XYZ file of C-alpha atoms in Angstrom:
396
model
C 58.446 -23.438 239.801
C 61.632 -23.028 237.535
C 64.612 -25.029 238.783
C 67.971 -22.481 237.699
C 70.368 -25.096 239.042
C 70.898 -27.489 241.542
C 67.895 -27.027 243.904
C 68.002 -23.165 243.227
C 64.665 -22.123 242.166
C 63.075 -18.846 240.938
C 60.078 -17.878 243.104
C 59.818 -14.194 241.665
C 57.050 -12.267 240.370
C 55.790 -10.106 237.516
C 54.428 -6.545 237.805
C 52.676 -5.417 234.534
C 50.544 -2.875 236.104
C 52.988 -0.333 237.457
C 53.225 2.744 235.151
C 56.384 4.370 236.870
C 59.262 2.463 238.436
C 60.094 4.423 241.808
C 57.521 6.723 240.505
C 59.705 8.209 237.774
C 60.582 5.440 234.856
C 58.000 4.384 232.582
C 57.580 0.739 232.566
C 56.058 0.020 229.072
C 56.760 -3.943 229.428
C 56.453 -4.202 233.112
C 59.097 -4.999 235.395
C 59.898 -8.374 237.609
C 60.810 -8.426 241.107
C 63.107 -11.603 241.248
C 63.459 -13.840 244.545
C 65.252 -16.905 244.583
C 64.965 -20.314 246.795
C 67.998 -22.699 247.764
C 66.260 -25.726 248.912
C 69.230 -27.476 250.932
C 69.448 -28.998 254.427
C 68.777 -25.516 255.390
C 66.172 -23.408 253.296
C 67.525 -20.013 252.279
C 65.310 -17.305 250.552
C 67.451 -14.643 248.594
C 65.657 -11.378 248.623
C 61.988 -10.851 248.951
C 59.408 -9.049 246.424
C 57.364 -5.867 246.659
C 54.846 -6.230 249.349
C 51.877 -5.970 246.976
C 53.106 -9.455 245.604
C 53.906 -11.299 248.775
C 50.999 -13.727 248.624
C 52.162 -14.867 245.010
C 55.621 -15.029 246.069
C 54.811 -17.156 249.108
C 52.586 -19.549 246.887
C 55.750 -20.103 244.802
C 57.652 -20.735 247.895
C 55.274 -23.389 249.162
C 55.165 -25.082 245.820
C 58.895 -25.873 246.232
C 59.092 -26.512 249.928
C 55.884 -27.195 251.099
C 55.500 -26.655 254.817
C 59.027 -26.852 255.549
C 60.334 -23.603 257.422
C 62.659 -20.978 255.657
C 65.734 -21.022 258.007
C 67.295 -17.647 256.334
C 66.339 -14.933 254.223
C 69.519 -12.911 252.592
C 68.795 -9.463 251.689
C 71.267 -8.103 249.299
C 69.506 -4.798 248.801
C 67.090 -3.132 251.220
C 65.093 -0.979 248.571
C 61.216 -1.627 249.124
C 60.842 -3.511 245.950
C 62.939 -6.284 247.308
C 62.723 -6.000 251.091
C 59.301 -4.990 251.151
C 57.825 -8.450 251.871
C 60.132 -8.919 255.231
C 57.653 -8.334 257.792
C 55.086 -10.529 256.368
C 57.472 -13.295 255.605
C 58.422 -13.158 259.405
C 54.741 -13.502 260.274
C 54.653 -16.925 258.498
C 58.215 -17.683 259.354
C 58.875 -16.403 262.814
C 61.943 -18.210 263.222
C 63.710 -17.039 260.309
C 66.947 -15.427 260.690
C 67.702 -12.490 258.380
C 71.191 -11.907 256.943
C 72.716 -8.799 256.170
C 75.375 -6.249 256.887
C 75.081 -3.405 259.635
C 73.804 -1.036 257.233
C 71.298 -3.672 256.113
C 69.984 -3.968 259.520
C 69.805 0.042 260.406
C 67.734 0.412 257.397
C 65.668 -2.645 258.187
C 64.618 -1.376 261.513
C 63.929 2.155 259.933
C 61.688 0.735 257.305
C 59.915 -2.215 259.053
C 60.808 -2.119 262.588
C 62.650 -5.581 262.568
C 65.509 -5.639 264.923
C 65.500 -9.383 265.982
C 66.786 -12.762 264.436
C 69.442 -11.068 262.461
C 72.693 -12.807 261.380
C 75.270 -10.078 260.751
C 77.689 -10.922 257.991
C 81.063 -9.084 257.013
C 82.731 -8.706 253.545
C 84.023 -12.372 252.595
C 82.057 -14.178 255.129
C 80.558 -17.696 254.395
C 77.683 -19.661 255.386
C 77.149 -23.560 254.906
C 73.530 -24.703 253.823
C 74.545 -28.277 253.378
C 75.364 -28.663 249.352
C 75.397 -24.903 249.122
C 78.047 -22.494 250.370
C 77.282 -18.889 250.257
C 79.939 -16.126 250.495
C 79.011 -12.330 250.716
C 80.725 -9.744 248.945
C 79.851 -6.202 249.867
C 79.382 -3.896 246.821
C 78.461 -0.356 248.782
C 76.740 2.197 246.582
C 75.543 -0.200 243.667
C 73.526 1.740 244.040
C 72.590 2.149 248.055
C 75.179 1.850 250.904
C 74.295 -1.376 252.151
C 74.437 -3.356 248.982
C 76.034 -6.552 248.534
C 76.031 -9.742 246.481
C 75.980 -13.553 247.291
C 77.818 -15.946 245.588
C 76.878 -19.546 245.747
C 80.529 -20.903 245.466
C 79.681 -24.675 244.846
C 77.130 -24.141 242.017
C 78.906 -20.760 240.625
C 75.830 -18.686 240.988
C 75.678 -14.773 241.640
C 72.741 -13.351 243.240
C 73.856 -9.918 242.363
C 70.844 -7.919 243.591
C 70.138 -4.936 241.333
C 73.417 -5.106 239.390
C 72.838 -6.515 235.906
C 69.263 -6.072 236.256
C 67.056 -4.137 233.692
C 63.346 -3.179 233.007
C 60.828 -5.627 231.549
C 58.595 -8.216 232.981
C 59.236 -12.110 231.974
C 57.247 -13.478 229.638
C 56.869 -17.322 230.727
C 60.785 -17.997 230.423
C 63.143 -16.834 233.296
C 66.635 -17.902 232.200
C 68.025 -16.003 229.081
C 68.561 -19.481 227.200
C 64.940 -20.095 226.862
C 63.504 -16.488 225.868
C 64.123 -13.910 223.227
C 66.254 -11.375 224.759
C 66.189 -8.728 222.237
C 63.729 -6.425 224.025
C 66.095 -6.590 227.186
C 69.256 -5.025 226.093
C 68.041 -1.105 225.617
C 66.115 -1.650 228.691
C 69.075 -2.792 230.477
C 70.924 0.398 229.282
C 68.030 2.492 230.343
C 67.903 1.068 234.002
C 71.669 1.328 234.295
C 71.740 4.811 232.962
C 68.780 6.247 235.193
C 69.064 4.323 238.424
C 72.891 3.101 238.727
C 74.719 5.570 236.547
C 75.764 7.926 238.787
C 77.820 5.285 240.563
C 80.338 4.206 237.973
C 83.321 4.333 240.228
C 81.633 1.798 242.847
C 80.361 -0.435 239.888
C 83.870 -0.648 238.843
C 85.128 -1.881 242.299
C 82.441 -4.320 242.415
C 83.553 -5.874 239.020
C 87.182 -5.979 240.488
C 86.090 -7.841 243.536
C 84.190 -10.374 241.173
C 87.094 -10.670 238.572
C 88.330 -14.098 238.391
C 85.177 -15.659 239.969
C 83.614 -18.340 237.832
C 79.935 -17.512 237.254
C 77.433 -19.930 235.625
C 74.346 -17.826 236.496
C 73.879 -14.399 237.337
C 70.486 -14.111 239.377
C 69.486 -10.241 239.384
C 66.622 -8.956 241.074
C 65.047 -7.417 237.973
C 64.926 -9.153 234.508
C 66.049 -12.626 233.180
C 68.659 -14.786 234.997
C 71.636 -14.674 232.948
C 73.198 -17.559 231.705
C 74.336 -17.637 227.941
C 74.892 -13.945 227.995
C 77.143 -13.381 231.076
C 80.187 -12.221 229.247
C 77.763 -9.539 227.288
C 75.917 -8.258 230.496
C 79.354 -8.078 232.571
C 80.795 -6.175 229.481
C 77.901 -3.845 229.300
C 78.147 -2.993 232.841
C 82.164 -2.422 232.391
C 81.532 -0.277 229.497
C 78.599 1.986 230.875
C 80.532 2.273 234.571
C 83.588 3.473 232.746
C 81.491 6.095 230.828
C 82.700 4.463 227.571
C 80.467 5.315 224.454
C 80.187 4.680 220.677
C 80.206 7.254 217.797
C 76.771 8.949 217.679
C 75.061 12.255 218.231
C 71.841 12.824 220.574
C 70.313 16.115 219.645
C 67.573 17.374 222.398
C 65.538 20.390 221.844
C 62.616 22.375 223.319
C 60.406 24.134 221.252
C 57.191 26.364 221.674
C 56.176 27.035 218.554
C 58.366 25.062 216.068
C 61.165 27.404 215.279
C 63.843 25.729 217.581
C 62.762 22.203 216.362
C 63.753 23.533 212.770
C 67.155 24.453 214.042
C 67.343 20.831 215.440
C 66.512 19.364 211.941
C 69.132 21.346 210.329
C 71.821 20.365 212.792
C 70.804 16.667 212.196
C 70.884 16.897 208.603
C 74.219 18.461 208.336
C 75.835 15.897 210.566
C 74.274 13.169 208.605
C 75.463 14.575 205.330
C 79.113 14.600 207.061
C 78.620 10.729 207.251
C 77.405 10.061 210.708
C 74.795 7.565 211.117
C 73.854 7.030 214.577
C 71.805 10.122 215.288
C 68.758 10.366 217.304
C 66.682 13.569 218.023
C 64.349 13.879 220.879
C 61.939 16.692 221.980
C 62.313 17.240 225.564
C 58.713 17.849 226.388
C 57.598 14.795 224.644
C 59.772 12.011 225.330
C 60.464 10.725 228.759
C 63.831 11.849 229.904
C 64.881 8.128 230.831
C 65.148 7.440 227.264
C 67.260 10.431 226.386
C 69.537 9.645 229.128
C 70.043 6.151 227.963
C 71.053 7.281 224.638
C 73.493 9.918 225.941
C 75.016 7.086 227.869
C 75.276 5.179 224.516
C 76.637 8.150 222.412
C 79.563 10.471 222.705
C 77.888 13.461 221.143
C 75.326 15.842 222.469
C 73.791 18.786 221.218
C 71.244 20.729 223.189
C 68.978 23.650 222.177
C 66.005 25.422 223.576
C 64.070 28.560 223.560
C 64.482 31.265 226.134
C 61.668 31.468 228.666
C 61.021 33.774 231.404
C 64.383 35.311 231.032
C 65.982 32.128 231.556
C 65.986 28.606 229.989
C 63.061 26.646 228.536
C 62.211 24.536 231.598
C 62.164 21.045 230.443
C 65.799 21.728 229.005
C 66.653 23.126 232.447
C 65.392 19.865 234.084
C 67.194 17.549 231.489
C 70.662 19.356 231.894
C 70.084 18.820 235.517
C 69.523 15.226 235.358
C 72.592 14.836 233.053
C 74.854 16.402 235.758
C 73.397 14.550 238.291
C 74.542 11.351 236.697
C 78.238 12.594 236.528
C 78.322 11.533 233.115
C 81.946 11.937 231.377
C 83.832 11.806 228.458
C 81.305 13.769 226.073
C 81.130 16.212 223.442
C 78.763 18.965 223.434
C 77.163 21.494 221.274
C 74.386 24.065 221.764
C 72.019 26.411 220.222
C 69.058 28.479 221.422
C 66.371 30.958 220.216
C 64.570 34.030 221.563
C 61.984 36.430 220.585
C 63.471 39.903 222.225
C 65.463 38.748 225.159
C 68.217 36.473 224.560
C 69.289 33.759 227.521
C 69.064 30.419 226.460
C 72.582 29.964 225.001
C 74.180 31.809 227.935
C 72.358 29.494 230.405
C 73.292 26.302 228.487
C 77.007 27.551 228.537
C 76.684 28.182 232.187
C 75.572 24.392 232.638
C 78.571 23.308 230.855
C 81.209 25.649 232.569
C 79.750 24.724 236.477
C 78.328 21.436 236.086
C 78.954 19.217 232.962
C 82.407 19.983 231.785
C 81.951 18.551 228.607
C 84.364 19.334 225.538
C 82.583 22.138 223.562
C 82.314 21.575 219.826
C 81.510 24.183 217.209
C 80.178 27.581 217.679
C 76.923 28.085 219.665
C 74.013 28.971 217.610
C 71.567 31.899 218.682
C 68.393 32.403 216.537
C 66.191 35.559 216.811
C 62.556 34.788 216.135
C 62.686 32.381 213.286
C 65.276 30.427 211.027
C 66.989 32.813 208.479
C 69.651 32.090 205.980
C 72.417 33.131 208.396
C 71.100 31.174 211.557
C 70.513 27.990 209.110
C 74.062 28.282 207.862
C 75.311 28.513 211.590
C 73.470 25.243 212.428
C 74.652 23.517 209.400
C 78.294 24.574 210.704
C 77.508 23.100 214.293
C 76.021 19.747 212.841
C 79.254 19.416 210.390
C 81.711 20.458 213.277
C 80.028 17.734 215.660
C 80.006 14.997 213.306
C 83.758 15.546 212.296
C 84.583 15.696 215.931
C 82.725 12.232 216.605
C 84.156 10.728 213.512
C 87.646 12.201 214.346
C 88.026 13.959 211.059
C 89.600 16.908 212.743
């Protein structure tokens, strides 16, 4: 097993078979379920793994401690991809005490029927294992109400639960210093924006609680163990939870026969000619929305467009706007366009979304196209693209 530091071991597993995380988010590179074992006078397991991988996790544990019992299991977060092996762990280690908070135990009984051998901790409580001392810090709504993090204050290790995690299985190495992390950065943004993104204020509260704490390792429940890149990952979470962005434009469109798509291309070209370099274009019916939301979190400009459909807004665009609203994304610029064949509704519906739910700063004049691109509608699209680029680049 991989020793992280001073008898703290990685005993997690990789899932390369699941297609959708939580039944929602694509996993082209898989995902890891990270569990950690502290081999001290008292043995402590920090978080478990999804139940399908229990046997592999148990083998990893026994490789470290053999037939010794586990004295404690800390549950930082009750989502079943981390707590799913609890019931089986208790069968193999019947005397183990499970450490959590009051909300943890309510969920534990509901999910698994476990209501015994519990050690309830409060925010700031500590536990001595021998050479390691654990301190428990509550971080509610990052991203469930029971979430907490665990600090090994002697060895400066933060067991952070889902915080600072990302999609992607671990390909041999576990600690960031021994692997190429290039593939993980955008996957961290996609993970944050889709799973944690709504909870910017709780994330900020958690970061404040941890400010000034010396941390040598961040042991999250997904992705690499952070060591060399601690400042970078904490900085990314700080920036994303403040809804801070970089200059750039996401253009999302729906199209049935390509006419609305042509509008998007004209808008993008005009924005580029105005000097904007960071531009990405997405067909909302082709690209999974998790990637679109990732880039909306990255860039401050957004232009959306779609046809009228069934006297309303094209379905996939309606879904995307609902998802954006559900993330409580802030500090964005918005432009929009739409098309119709005989009854116009798309432009009106997008405006309703912004007026009632999104509340983004409107930029440029909305463009409404009847049937196909004309010289007039093309000029209007170009004007929208230029207006957005100028606003993003602070030219006006």
